[in-house]
XYZ file of C-alpha atoms in Angstrom:
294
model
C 3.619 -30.304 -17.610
C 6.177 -29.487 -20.409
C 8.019 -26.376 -19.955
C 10.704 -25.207 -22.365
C 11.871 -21.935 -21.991
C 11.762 -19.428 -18.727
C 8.640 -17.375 -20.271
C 6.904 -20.218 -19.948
C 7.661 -21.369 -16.626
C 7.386 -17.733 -15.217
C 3.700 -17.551 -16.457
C 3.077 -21.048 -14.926
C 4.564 -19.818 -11.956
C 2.288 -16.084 -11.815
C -0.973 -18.699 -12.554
C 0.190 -20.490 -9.305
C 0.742 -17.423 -7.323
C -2.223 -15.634 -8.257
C -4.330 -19.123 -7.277
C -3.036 -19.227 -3.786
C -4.244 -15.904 -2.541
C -0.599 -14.466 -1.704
C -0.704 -11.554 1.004
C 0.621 -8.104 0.203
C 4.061 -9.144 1.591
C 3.776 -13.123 0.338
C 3.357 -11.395 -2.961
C 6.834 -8.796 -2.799
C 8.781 -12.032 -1.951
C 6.787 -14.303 -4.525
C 8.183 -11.583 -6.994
C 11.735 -11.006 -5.413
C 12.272 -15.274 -6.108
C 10.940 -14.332 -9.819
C 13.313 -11.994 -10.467
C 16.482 -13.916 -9.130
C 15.405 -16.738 -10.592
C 14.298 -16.741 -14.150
C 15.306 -12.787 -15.312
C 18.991 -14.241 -14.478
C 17.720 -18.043 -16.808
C 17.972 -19.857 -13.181
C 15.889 -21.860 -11.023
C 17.245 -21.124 -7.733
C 19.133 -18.285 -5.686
C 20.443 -18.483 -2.344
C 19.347 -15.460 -0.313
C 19.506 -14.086 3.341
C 17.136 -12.615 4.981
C 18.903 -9.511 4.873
C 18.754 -9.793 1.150
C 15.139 -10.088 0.224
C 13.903 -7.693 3.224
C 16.269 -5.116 1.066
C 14.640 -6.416 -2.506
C 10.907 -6.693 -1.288
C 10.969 -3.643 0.892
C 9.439 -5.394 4.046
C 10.081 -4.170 7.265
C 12.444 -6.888 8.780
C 10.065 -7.786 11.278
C 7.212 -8.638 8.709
C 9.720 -10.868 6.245
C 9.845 -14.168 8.204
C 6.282 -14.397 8.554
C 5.400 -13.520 4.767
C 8.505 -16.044 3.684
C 6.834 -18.951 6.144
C 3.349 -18.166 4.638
C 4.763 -18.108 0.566
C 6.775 -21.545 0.961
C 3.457 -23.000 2.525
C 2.467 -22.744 -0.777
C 5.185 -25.012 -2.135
C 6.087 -22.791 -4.881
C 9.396 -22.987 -4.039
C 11.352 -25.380 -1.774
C 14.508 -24.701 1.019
C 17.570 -26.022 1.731
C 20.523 -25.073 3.743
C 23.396 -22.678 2.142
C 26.841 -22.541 3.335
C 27.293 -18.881 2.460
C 23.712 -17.291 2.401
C 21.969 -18.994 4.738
C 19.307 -20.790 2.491
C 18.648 -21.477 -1.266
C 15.340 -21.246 -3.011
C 14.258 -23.351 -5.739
C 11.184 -23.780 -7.841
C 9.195 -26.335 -6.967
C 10.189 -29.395 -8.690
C 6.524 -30.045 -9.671
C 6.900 -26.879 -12.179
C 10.277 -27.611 -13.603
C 11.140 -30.156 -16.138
C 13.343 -28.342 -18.343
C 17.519 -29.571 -17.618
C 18.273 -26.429 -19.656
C 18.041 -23.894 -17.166
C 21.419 -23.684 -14.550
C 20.819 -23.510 -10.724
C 24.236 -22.543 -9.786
C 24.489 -18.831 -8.535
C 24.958 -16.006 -9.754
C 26.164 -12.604 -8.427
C 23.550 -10.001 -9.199
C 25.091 -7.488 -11.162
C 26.535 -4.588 -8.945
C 25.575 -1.780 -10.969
C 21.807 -2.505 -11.208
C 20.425 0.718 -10.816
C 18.928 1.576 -6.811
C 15.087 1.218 -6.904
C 13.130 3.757 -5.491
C 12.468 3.128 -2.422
C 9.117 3.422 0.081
C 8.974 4.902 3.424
C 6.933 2.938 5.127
C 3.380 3.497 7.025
C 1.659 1.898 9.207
C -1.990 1.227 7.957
C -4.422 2.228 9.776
C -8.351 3.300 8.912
C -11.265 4.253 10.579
C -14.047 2.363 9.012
C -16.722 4.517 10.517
C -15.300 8.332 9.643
C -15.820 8.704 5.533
C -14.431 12.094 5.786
C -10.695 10.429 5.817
C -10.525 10.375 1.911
C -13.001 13.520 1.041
C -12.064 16.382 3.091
C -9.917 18.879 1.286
C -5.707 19.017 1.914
C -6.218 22.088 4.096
C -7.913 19.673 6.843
C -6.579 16.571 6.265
C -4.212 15.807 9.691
C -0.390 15.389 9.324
C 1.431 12.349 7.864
C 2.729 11.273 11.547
C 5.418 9.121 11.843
C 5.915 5.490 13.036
C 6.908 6.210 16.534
C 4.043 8.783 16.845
C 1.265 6.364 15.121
C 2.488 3.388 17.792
C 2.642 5.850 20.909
C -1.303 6.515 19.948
C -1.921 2.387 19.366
C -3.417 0.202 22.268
C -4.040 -3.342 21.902
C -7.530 -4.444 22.531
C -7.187 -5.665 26.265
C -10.881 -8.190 25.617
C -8.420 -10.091 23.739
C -6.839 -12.858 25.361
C -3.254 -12.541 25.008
C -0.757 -15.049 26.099
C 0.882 -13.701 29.569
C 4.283 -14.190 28.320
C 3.522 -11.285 25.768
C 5.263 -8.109 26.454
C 3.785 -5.122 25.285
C 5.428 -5.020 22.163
C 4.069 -8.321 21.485
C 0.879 -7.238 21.772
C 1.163 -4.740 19.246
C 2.401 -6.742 16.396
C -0.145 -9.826 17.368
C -2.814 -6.817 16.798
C -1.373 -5.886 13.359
C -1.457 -9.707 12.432
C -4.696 -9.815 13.606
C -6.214 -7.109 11.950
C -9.233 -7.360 9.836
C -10.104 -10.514 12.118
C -13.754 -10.331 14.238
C -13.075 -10.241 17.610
C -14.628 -13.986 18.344
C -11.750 -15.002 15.471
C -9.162 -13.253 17.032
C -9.703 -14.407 20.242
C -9.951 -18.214 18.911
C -6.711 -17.597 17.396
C -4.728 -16.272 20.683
C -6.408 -18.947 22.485
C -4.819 -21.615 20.316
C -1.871 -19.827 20.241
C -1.843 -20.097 24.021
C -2.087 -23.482 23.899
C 0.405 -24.683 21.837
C 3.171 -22.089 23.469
C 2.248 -23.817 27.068
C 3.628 -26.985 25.063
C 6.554 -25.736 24.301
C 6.916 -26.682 20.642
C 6.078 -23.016 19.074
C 9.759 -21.329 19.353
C 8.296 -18.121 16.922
C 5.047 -17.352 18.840
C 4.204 -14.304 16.089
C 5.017 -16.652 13.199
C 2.715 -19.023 14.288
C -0.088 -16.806 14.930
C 0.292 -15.789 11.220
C -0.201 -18.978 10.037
C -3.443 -18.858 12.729
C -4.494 -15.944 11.381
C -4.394 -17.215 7.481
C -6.385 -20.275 8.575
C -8.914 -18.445 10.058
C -9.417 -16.136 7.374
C -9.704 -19.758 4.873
C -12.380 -20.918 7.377
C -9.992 -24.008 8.458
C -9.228 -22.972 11.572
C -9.219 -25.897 14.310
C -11.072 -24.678 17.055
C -11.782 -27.971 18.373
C -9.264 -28.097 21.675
C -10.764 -24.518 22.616
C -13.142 -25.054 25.239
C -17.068 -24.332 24.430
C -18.563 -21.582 25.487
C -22.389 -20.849 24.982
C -22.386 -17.309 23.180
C -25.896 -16.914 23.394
C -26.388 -17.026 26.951
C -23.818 -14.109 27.039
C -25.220 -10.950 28.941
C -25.867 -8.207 26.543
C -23.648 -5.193 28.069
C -22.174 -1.853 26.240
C -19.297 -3.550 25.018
C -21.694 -6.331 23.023
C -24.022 -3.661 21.743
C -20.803 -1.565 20.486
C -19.743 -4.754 18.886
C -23.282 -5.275 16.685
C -22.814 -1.743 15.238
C -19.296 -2.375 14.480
C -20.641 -5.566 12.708
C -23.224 -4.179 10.923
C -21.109 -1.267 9.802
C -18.244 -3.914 8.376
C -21.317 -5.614 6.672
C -22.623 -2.608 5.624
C -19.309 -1.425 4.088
C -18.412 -4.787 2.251
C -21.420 -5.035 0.557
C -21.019 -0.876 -0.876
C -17.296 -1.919 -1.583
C -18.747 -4.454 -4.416
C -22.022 -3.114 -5.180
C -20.678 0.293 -6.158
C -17.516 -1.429 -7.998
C -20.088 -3.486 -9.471
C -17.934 -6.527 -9.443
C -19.213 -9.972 -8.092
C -17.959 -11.255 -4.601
C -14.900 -13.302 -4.369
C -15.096 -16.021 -2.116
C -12.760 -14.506 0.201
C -15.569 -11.855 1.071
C -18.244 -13.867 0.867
C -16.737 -16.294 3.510
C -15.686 -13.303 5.717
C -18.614 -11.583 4.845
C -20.391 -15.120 6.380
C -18.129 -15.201 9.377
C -19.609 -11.604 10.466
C -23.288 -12.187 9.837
C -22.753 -15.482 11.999
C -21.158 -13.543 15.023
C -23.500 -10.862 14.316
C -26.893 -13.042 14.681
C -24.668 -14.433 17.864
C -24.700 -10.902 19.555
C -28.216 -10.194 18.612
C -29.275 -13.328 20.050
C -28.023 -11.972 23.632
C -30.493 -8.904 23.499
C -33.895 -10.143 25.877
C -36.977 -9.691 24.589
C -38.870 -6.063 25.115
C -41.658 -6.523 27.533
C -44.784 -6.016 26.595
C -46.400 -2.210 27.892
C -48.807 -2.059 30.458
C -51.450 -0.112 29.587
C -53.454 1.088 32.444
């Protein structure tokens, strides 16, 4: 790969990003590395964490998590910094250009102050279509973090590790949203089990990384003991769970069909993953007897 300028490299870079499926938050810091890189004719920038939380505008919470999940990609590589913590490099398999410098430079101090975003927690109701079409005059109030997290309850079917404190639980259920319920609860289960080893020092870190896999279908569920879902009684909560399935199905498919763009695989493999749980959950409804007719 012959790269000789830092236009080039930056759209070798984007083609690389773009290929790996970045998150919403992989994708702020993929960009923040961009910019101190390459618009300053570098290839690396030490940063703290401080520093690209304030450049990506990622709730500090949320940043270690998307920076583990972007340097899986090995776009960029880490080592230690005496001053600012660590320094970030492009990957050595993209650079082979001696012309660019790596040694710092101080960001200019009168770069004019982005604008920034006051952030919201997402949240949707996938069943209620009247969210986006009733007029202003009905729509409810913008409410605020505190309020929206006062009104949020973790799903207790889920089987969260018994060190978790409450507040755990609600940022393992924003990491695991979008997740079926059988994923989720194959992800807290290996969770679980690597925290009772003691090796896993960022629990919520790791269940990212959980989370990602399972979403890529490479999840290793293979320590998890088996469980025969079919011989599972069929009770309210099981029959609430088909609709909800059958709705997400239901929805994905109008989502393409009416932007009448083909699947990506993404979709199709979560898409997949729900029609598989889904025949699952059927599968526990017993036959209708046949009527007795006098």
């Amino acid at each position: 790969m012959n790269c000789t300028n830092p236009l080039q490299l930056s759209r070798i870079l984007i083609d690389a990003a773009l290929s790996a499926s970045l998150s919403q938050n992989e994708l702020k810091i993929f960009l923040v590395f961009l910019r101190q890189t390459l618009t300053f004719s570098k290839t690396a920038d030490a940063l703290t964490t401080k520093r690209i939380a304030t450049l990506s505008h990622i709730r500090k919470d949320r940043v270690l998590p998307a920076l583990q999940g972007l340097l899986h990609t090995q776009l960029f590589t880490t080592e230690p910094h005496p001053l600012y913590e660590t320094k970030y490099s492009i990957h050595d398999q993209y650079l082979n250009t001696p012309s660019l410098p790596q040694n710092r430079k101080s960001t200019p101090c009168s770069e004019p102050i982005s604008e920034k975003r006051v952030h919201t927690l997402q949240t949707f109701t996938r069943l209620n279509p009247n969210t986006t079409t009733a007029p202003p005059s009905t729509r409810p109030k913008t409410c605020s973090r505190d309020e929206v997290m006062s009104t949020f309850k973790p799903v207790k079917a889920l089987p969260y590790p018994q060190t978790f404190t409450a507040n755990d639980q609600h940022q393992a259920a924003q990491v695991l949203d979008g997740l079926s319920p059988k994923l989720a609860s194959d992800c807290l289960q290996v969770l679980d089990q690597a925290l009772q080893t003691g090796k896993v020092l960022k629990p919520l870190a790791y269940l990212y990384q959980l989370v990602k896999a399972a979403r890529n279908g490479t999840l290793d569920t293979s320590t998890l003991p088996k469980i025969d879902e079919r011989s599972t009684p069929l009770t309210p909560s099981n029959t609430a769970q088909i609709r909800q399935l059958q709705a997400e199905i239901y929805s994905l498919d109008q989502l393409f069909q009416r932007s009448k763009l083909p699947m990506d695989s993404s979709s199709l493999k979560r898409r997949s993953a729900l029609i598989e749980e889904l025949h699952h959950l059927q599968a526990t409804i017993p036959p209708t007897p046949p009527m007795e007719i006098d």
